[in-house]
Every structure is written in structure tokens, then in C-alpha cells.
Amino acid sequence: MTGAAPPASEAVLAKAAHENFPVAPRFLPRAWRDDLMAVYGFARLVDDIGDGDLAPGGADAALLGIAPGDPSAEDRLVLLDALEADLHRVFASARGSTPPSHPLMRGLIPAVRRGGLTPAPFQDLIEANRLDQRKRRYATSDELLGYCELSANPVGRLVLAVTGTASPERARRSDAVCTALQLIEHLQDVAEDLRRDRIYLPADAMARFRVTEDDLAAPTANASVRTLVAWLNDRARRLLDEGAPLMSGVSGRLRLLLAGFIGGGRAAAQAIADARYDVLAGPPTASRSGLLRAMATTLRRGS
């Protein structure tokens, strides 16, 4: 993105510092950094709309063409529809038509042009947040993985497109990494999600380990919750291992970036283990040193 972003957009982009992985580290070429931050800005904006976490005051709704004071400015589905309309303008403006209205959406235009990005991954992210408005529980692991296909995997595919490294095999490996990162984030955020009346732990797995919703509402995790979290955390780790060969055949700064994604997931999974799988007392997060160690180990092992 070029130029100074307005405060509402700056608040969205600032959240990049709190992710489990480096979003657009400084060692990358400037064009890649700009494009990755533009993609992140979109992904974060759509999530903030879906979660009701927009900055107060209605600035984002106004930027999406919803008049101040309009009651629909508080309707998440209306806001997601407005965002999708602005997304259409991103791709139309890349062909010379009317530009989008939201600055984070205008920031996508150079990335779309440079990387030949297509609308589908962006639309999937919007659809994931529409799904969040309708579905608050997941019966099976397969259902949850289907949600991850919309909410997480498109981001990895956009990273491959931005860096010019997309292929069917890399997409498959990227999907495994992104699904793992999403599952780990769900484990970190169990308490926060429950406060939003959402549970991203499969009901069949909860039943298997005899975990109830009341157990998840407790201030600390009991033995059943810890066992469930350990099982899901291990599953996420195995997905990271499945996706790690994504690093094969790449070198230099791109290899460092991919090691950051994979190492970031591994560090976050280790932080959950170090907390003895008590994710209810507070979200376990990796320290900077833990992230760097995991990145270094990932680079050394080559996967």
C-alpha cells in the first residue's frame, strides 16, 4: 500500500504484529511486502466485520458506502455484502473502471495487477465470515475442515500467487499448513470464541473426550479439556509436518518466509503444550525467542 492509511485502516493493519506468524517481514522484496500487507489488510478487515470487531464510530461502514446512522451499519451480513461489492470494484478497477471505496480495498489493486490474483480466494474469505453468522457449532472434524477451506486455505494460495510460486502440489501443501494454523488459532481462542457463542472444537471429538460446553466456560481447563486440546494440537502439528515440504525447491527470502509460517505454527503449538493444554486460563502464545527457535529448526531440517 502506498500513502498514509486512514486511522481505521491503520488499526486493521496493526493487528499483523499479533499473528502467530510473520505477515510481511522486512527481509522480503518491497513489492512482496506491499502485496502481502494488502492481502492481510483484506483478510483482517473481513474477519473484523464477521467478528464485530470494527473500530467504533462506523468509519469502515461509511467507507463501504453505508450512510452514517443507517441501522444496517451494524448488520454484519450487510457489511459483508458491501465488502463483496467493493471487491468487485477492485477487479473492475484493475481493468480501468471505478475504483473501490475502502482504502484497504484500493490497496489491493497493485497486488491484483502484479500477481494476477483472482477473485475466488477473496470471495471464499467473505463466505467464511458469512458462515460464522449462521453456524456456531461444528458436528464433526470434516465439517470444521470444510470451514478451514474457506477461512484459512485461501490466504496461503494468495501468498503463493503473490510470490509467483503457485502449483497444484504447493497449493496442497499450503492448504495443510493453513488449516493447521487455523486449528491452532481455534485452540488458543477457545474462551474468546465461546464468549461470542462460537465453538470451533468438533462436537464428535468433544463427546469422545467427554467435554461439555460448561467445561469450556470454566476459568481453567479440567483433565478432559486438556486431553481434547492435546489431541487436536497433535493433529495440527501433523498437518504442519504434512505441509512442510512446501519449502522444497525454494531458496533465499521465500524460504525464510515459508519457514516463518511453518515455524510460527510449530511455536504456537509448543506454547499450547507448554501451558499443559490449559487454553482457558488465557491464550497460550509463543515468545519471540520461541518463534525464532522454531523457524531455525524448520530451516535446518528443511521441512
Coordinates of C-alpha atoms in Angstrom, one line a residue:
M1 CA 0.0 0.0 0.0
T2 CA 1.2 3.5 -0.7
G3 CA 0.5 6.7 1.1
A4 CA -0.8 7.2 4.7
A5 CA -3.7 4.9 5.6
P6 CA -6.6 6.5 7.5
P7 CA -6.9 5.6 11.2
A8 CA -9.5 2.9 10.7
S9 CA -7.2 1.1 8.2
E10 CA -4.1 1.6 10.3
A11 CA -5.9 -0.1 13.2
V12 CA -6.6 -3.1 11.0
L13 CA -3.1 -3.4 9.6
A14 CA -1.5 -3.0 13.1
K15 CA -3.0 -6.4 14.1
A16 CA -0.4 -8.1 11.9
A17 CA 2.0 -7.8 14.8
H18 CA -0.1 -10.2 16.9
E19 CA -0.4 -13.1 14.4
N20 CA 1.3 -16.5 15.1
F21 CA 3.5 -16.0 12.0
P22 CA 5.3 -13.0 10.3
V23 CA 2.9 -11.5 7.8
A24 CA 5.3 -9.4 5.7
P25 CA 8.8 -9.4 7.2
R26 CA 11.3 -6.7 6.2
F27 CA 13.7 -9.1 4.5
L28 CA 11.2 -9.6 1.6
P29 CA 11.4 -7.5 -1.5
R30 CA 9.3 -4.3 -1.2
A31 CA 6.7 -5.4 -3.8
W32 CA 6.1 -8.6 -2.0
R33 CA 5.8 -6.9 1.4
D34 CA 3.3 -4.3 0.0
D35 CA 1.2 -7.0 -1.7
L36 CA 1.2 -9.4 1.3
M37 CA 0.2 -6.5 3.6
A38 CA -2.6 -5.6 1.2
V39 CA -3.8 -9.2 1.2
Y40 CA -3.5 -9.2 5.0
G41 CA -5.5 -6.0 5.3
F42 CA -8.3 -7.5 3.3
A43 CA -8.3 -10.8 5.3
R44 CA -8.2 -8.9 8.6
L45 CA -11.0 -6.5 7.6
V46 CA -13.3 -9.3 6.6
D47 CA -12.6 -11.1 9.9
D48 CA -13.2 -7.9 11.9
I49 CA -16.5 -7.4 10.1
G50 CA -17.5 -11.0 10.8
D51 CA -16.5 -10.8 14.4
G52 CA -18.0 -7.4 15.1
D53 CA -14.5 -6.0 15.9
L54 CA -14.5 -2.9 13.7
A55 CA -13.2 0.3 15.2
P56 CA -16.1 2.2 16.9
G57 CA -17.7 5.1 15.1
G58 CA -18.8 3.4 11.9
A59 CA -15.9 4.6 9.8
D60 CA -15.5 1.4 7.9
A61 CA -19.2 1.2 7.2
A62 CA -19.1 4.7 5.8
L63 CA -16.0 3.8 3.7
L64 CA -18.1 0.9 2.3
G65 CA -20.9 3.2 1.2
I66 CA -23.3 2.8 4.2
A67 CA -24.5 6.2 5.4
P68 CA -23.8 7.3 9.0
G69 CA -26.7 6.5 11.2
D70 CA -28.1 3.8 8.9
P71 CA -29.1 0.9 11.2
S72 CA -27.7 -1.6 8.6
A73 CA -24.2 -0.3 9.5
E74 CA -24.4 -2.7 12.5
D75 CA -25.6 -5.7 10.4
R76 CA -22.6 -7.9 9.7
L77 CA -24.2 -9.6 6.7
V78 CA -25.0 -6.2 5.1
L79 CA -21.4 -5.1 5.7
L80 CA -20.0 -8.3 4.2
D81 CA -22.3 -7.7 1.1
A82 CA -20.9 -4.2 0.9
L83 CA -17.3 -5.5 1.2
E84 CA -18.0 -8.0 -1.6
A85 CA -19.4 -5.2 -3.8
D86 CA -16.2 -3.3 -3.2
L87 CA -14.2 -6.4 -4.0
H88 CA -15.8 -6.5 -7.4
R89 CA -14.7 -2.9 -7.9
V90 CA -11.1 -4.0 -7.1
F91 CA -11.1 -6.3 -10.1
A92 CA -13.0 -4.0 -12.3
S93 CA -10.7 -1.1 -11.5
A94 CA -7.7 -3.2 -12.4
R95 CA -9.3 -3.1 -15.9
G96 CA -9.8 0.7 -15.7
S97 CA -13.3 1.0 -14.1
T98 CA -14.5 2.8 -11.0
P99 CA -12.1 2.2 -8.0
P100 CA -13.3 0.7 -4.8
S101 CA -14.3 3.0 -1.9
H102 CA -12.5 1.4 1.1
P103 CA -8.7 2.3 1.3
L104 CA -7.8 -1.2 2.2
M105 CA -9.6 -2.4 -0.9
R106 CA -7.9 0.2 -3.1
G107 CA -4.6 -1.1 -1.6
L108 CA -5.3 -4.5 -3.2
I109 CA -5.3 -3.1 -6.8
P110 CA -1.4 -3.2 -7.3
A111 CA -1.3 -6.7 -5.8
V112 CA -4.0 -7.9 -8.2
R113 CA -2.2 -6.5 -11.1
R114 CA 1.3 -7.7 -10.2
G115 CA 0.3 -11.2 -9.1
G116 CA -2.6 -11.8 -11.5
L117 CA -4.8 -12.5 -8.4
T118 CA -8.3 -13.9 -9.0
P119 CA -11.5 -13.1 -7.0
A120 CA -12.1 -16.6 -5.8
P121 CA -9.8 -16.7 -2.7
F122 CA -11.1 -13.3 -1.5
Q123 CA -14.7 -14.4 -2.0
D124 CA -14.1 -17.6 0.0
L125 CA -12.8 -15.5 2.9
I126 CA -16.0 -13.4 2.8
E127 CA -18.1 -16.6 2.6
A128 CA -16.3 -18.0 5.7
N129 CA -17.4 -14.9 7.7
R130 CA -21.0 -15.3 6.3
L131 CA -20.9 -18.8 7.6
D132 CA -19.8 -17.5 11.0
Q133 CA -23.1 -15.6 11.2
R134 CA -25.2 -18.7 10.6
K135 CA -23.2 -21.6 12.1
R136 CA -21.8 -21.5 15.6
R137 CA -21.1 -25.2 16.3
Y138 CA -19.4 -28.0 14.2
A139 CA -20.6 -31.5 14.5
T140 CA -17.6 -33.3 13.0
S141 CA -13.9 -32.8 12.2
D142 CA -14.8 -32.9 8.5
E143 CA -17.2 -30.0 8.9
L144 CA -14.6 -28.0 10.7
L145 CA -12.0 -28.7 7.9
G146 CA -14.6 -27.6 5.4
Y147 CA -14.8 -24.3 7.2
C148 CA -10.9 -24.0 7.2
E149 CA -11.0 -24.5 3.4
L150 CA -12.9 -21.1 3.3
S151 CA -11.4 -19.3 6.2
A152 CA -7.7 -20.2 6.1
N153 CA -6.6 -22.0 2.9
P154 CA -7.3 -19.1 0.5
V155 CA -4.7 -17.0 2.4
G156 CA -1.9 -19.5 1.6
R157 CA -2.9 -19.7 -2.0
L158 CA -2.8 -15.9 -2.2
V159 CA 0.7 -15.9 -0.8
L160 CA 1.8 -18.4 -3.4
A161 CA 0.2 -16.2 -6.1
V162 CA 1.9 -13.0 -4.8
T163 CA 5.3 -14.7 -4.7
G164 CA 4.8 -16.4 -8.2
T165 CA 5.3 -19.9 -6.8
A166 CA 1.8 -21.4 -7.2
S167 CA 1.5 -25.0 -8.4
P168 CA -1.0 -27.8 -7.6
E169 CA 1.4 -29.6 -5.3
R170 CA 2.4 -26.4 -3.5
A171 CA -1.3 -25.5 -3.1
R172 CA -1.9 -28.8 -1.5
R173 CA 1.0 -28.4 1.0
S174 CA -0.1 -24.8 1.6
D175 CA -3.6 -25.9 2.4
A176 CA -2.3 -28.3 5.1
V177 CA -0.2 -25.5 6.7
C178 CA -3.0 -23.0 6.7
T179 CA -5.5 -25.5 8.1
A180 CA -3.1 -26.3 10.9
L181 CA -2.6 -22.6 11.6
Q182 CA -6.4 -22.1 11.8
L183 CA -6.8 -25.1 14.1
I184 CA -4.1 -23.8 16.4
E185 CA -5.7 -20.4 16.5
H186 CA -9.0 -22.0 17.4
L187 CA -7.3 -23.8 20.3
Q188 CA -5.8 -20.5 21.5
D189 CA -9.1 -18.7 21.3
V190 CA -11.5 -21.3 22.8
A191 CA -12.5 -18.9 25.7
E192 CA -12.9 -15.9 23.5
D193 CA -14.8 -17.8 20.9
L194 CA -17.2 -19.1 23.5
R195 CA -17.9 -15.5 24.7
R196 CA -19.1 -14.9 21.1
D197 CA -21.2 -18.1 21.3
R198 CA -19.0 -20.0 18.9
I199 CA -17.2 -23.3 19.4
Y200 CA -14.7 -24.5 16.8
L201 CA -14.0 -27.8 18.5
P202 CA -15.8 -30.6 16.7
A203 CA -18.7 -32.0 18.7
D204 CA -17.8 -35.6 18.0
A205 CA -14.3 -35.0 19.4
M206 CA -15.8 -33.3 22.5
A207 CA -18.1 -36.2 23.0
R208 CA -15.2 -38.7 22.6
F209 CA -13.3 -36.9 25.4
R210 CA -16.3 -36.2 27.5
V211 CA -16.0 -32.4 27.2
T212 CA -19.1 -30.3 27.7
E213 CA -19.8 -26.6 26.9
D214 CA -19.9 -26.0 30.6
D215 CA -16.3 -27.3 30.8
L216 CA -15.2 -24.8 28.2
A217 CA -16.8 -22.0 30.2
A218 CA -14.6 -22.7 33.3
P219 CA -11.8 -20.4 34.2
T220 CA -9.2 -23.3 33.8
A221 CA -9.2 -26.5 31.8
N222 CA -10.0 -29.8 33.5
A223 CA -8.4 -33.1 32.6
S224 CA -10.9 -33.8 29.8
V225 CA -10.5 -30.5 28.2
R226 CA -6.7 -30.7 28.3
T227 CA -6.8 -34.2 26.7
L228 CA -9.0 -32.9 23.9
V229 CA -6.8 -29.9 23.3
A230 CA -3.7 -32.1 23.3
W231 CA -5.3 -34.4 20.7
L232 CA -6.3 -31.5 18.5
N233 CA -2.9 -29.8 18.9
D234 CA -1.2 -33.0 17.8
R235 CA -3.4 -33.2 14.8
A236 CA -2.4 -29.6 13.9
R237 CA 1.2 -30.5 14.3
R238 CA 0.9 -33.4 11.9
L239 CA -0.8 -31.1 9.4
L240 CA 2.2 -28.7 9.7
D241 CA 4.6 -31.7 9.0
E242 CA 2.5 -32.7 6.0
G243 CA 2.7 -29.2 4.6
A244 CA 6.4 -28.6 5.5
P245 CA 7.7 -29.9 2.1
L246 CA 6.2 -26.7 0.7
M247 CA 9.8 -25.4 1.4
S248 CA 11.3 -27.9 -1.1
G249 CA 12.6 -26.3 -4.2
V250 CA 12.6 -22.7 -2.9
S251 CA 15.5 -20.7 -1.5
G252 CA 16.5 -17.3 -0.2
R253 CA 14.0 -15.0 1.2
L254 CA 11.0 -17.0 0.1
R255 CA 12.3 -20.0 2.0
L256 CA 12.6 -17.8 5.1
L257 CA 9.0 -16.6 4.7
L258 CA 7.7 -20.2 4.5
A259 CA 9.8 -21.2 7.5
G260 CA 8.2 -18.3 9.3
F261 CA 4.7 -19.6 8.6
I262 CA 5.5 -23.2 9.5
G263 CA 7.8 -22.3 12.4
G264 CA 5.2 -19.9 13.7
G265 CA 2.6 -22.6 13.8
R266 CA 5.0 -25.0 15.5
A267 CA 6.0 -22.4 18.1
A268 CA 2.3 -21.7 18.8
A269 CA 1.6 -25.4 19.1
Q270 CA 4.5 -25.8 21.5
A271 CA 3.2 -22.8 23.6
I272 CA -0.1 -24.7 24.0
A273 CA 1.8 -27.8 25.1
D274 CA 4.0 -25.7 27.5
A275 CA 0.7 -24.4 29.1
R276 CA -0.2 -28.1 29.7
Y277 CA -3.0 -27.6 27.3
D278 CA -4.9 -25.2 29.5
V279 CA -6.2 -22.8 26.9
L280 CA -9.0 -21.5 29.1
A281 CA -6.8 -19.5 31.5
G282 CA -5.6 -17.3 28.7
P283 CA -4.5 -17.9 25.1
P284 CA -1.0 -19.5 25.1
T285 CA 1.2 -17.6 22.7
A286 CA 4.8 -18.2 21.6
S287 CA 7.5 -15.9 22.7
R288 CA 9.7 -14.2 20.1
S289 CA 12.6 -16.4 21.1
G290 CA 10.3 -19.5 20.7
L291 CA 9.3 -18.3 17.3
L292 CA 12.9 -17.8 16.2
R293 CA 13.9 -21.2 17.5
A294 CA 11.1 -22.9 15.7
M295 CA 12.0 -21.1 12.4
A296 CA 15.6 -22.0 12.8
T297 CA 14.8 -25.7 13.4
T298 CA 12.4 -25.7 10.4
L299 CA 15.1 -24.2 8.2
R300 CA 17.8 -26.6 9.5
R301 CA 15.5 -29.6 8.9
G302 CA 14.5 -28.3 5.5
S303 CA 10.8 -29.2 6.3

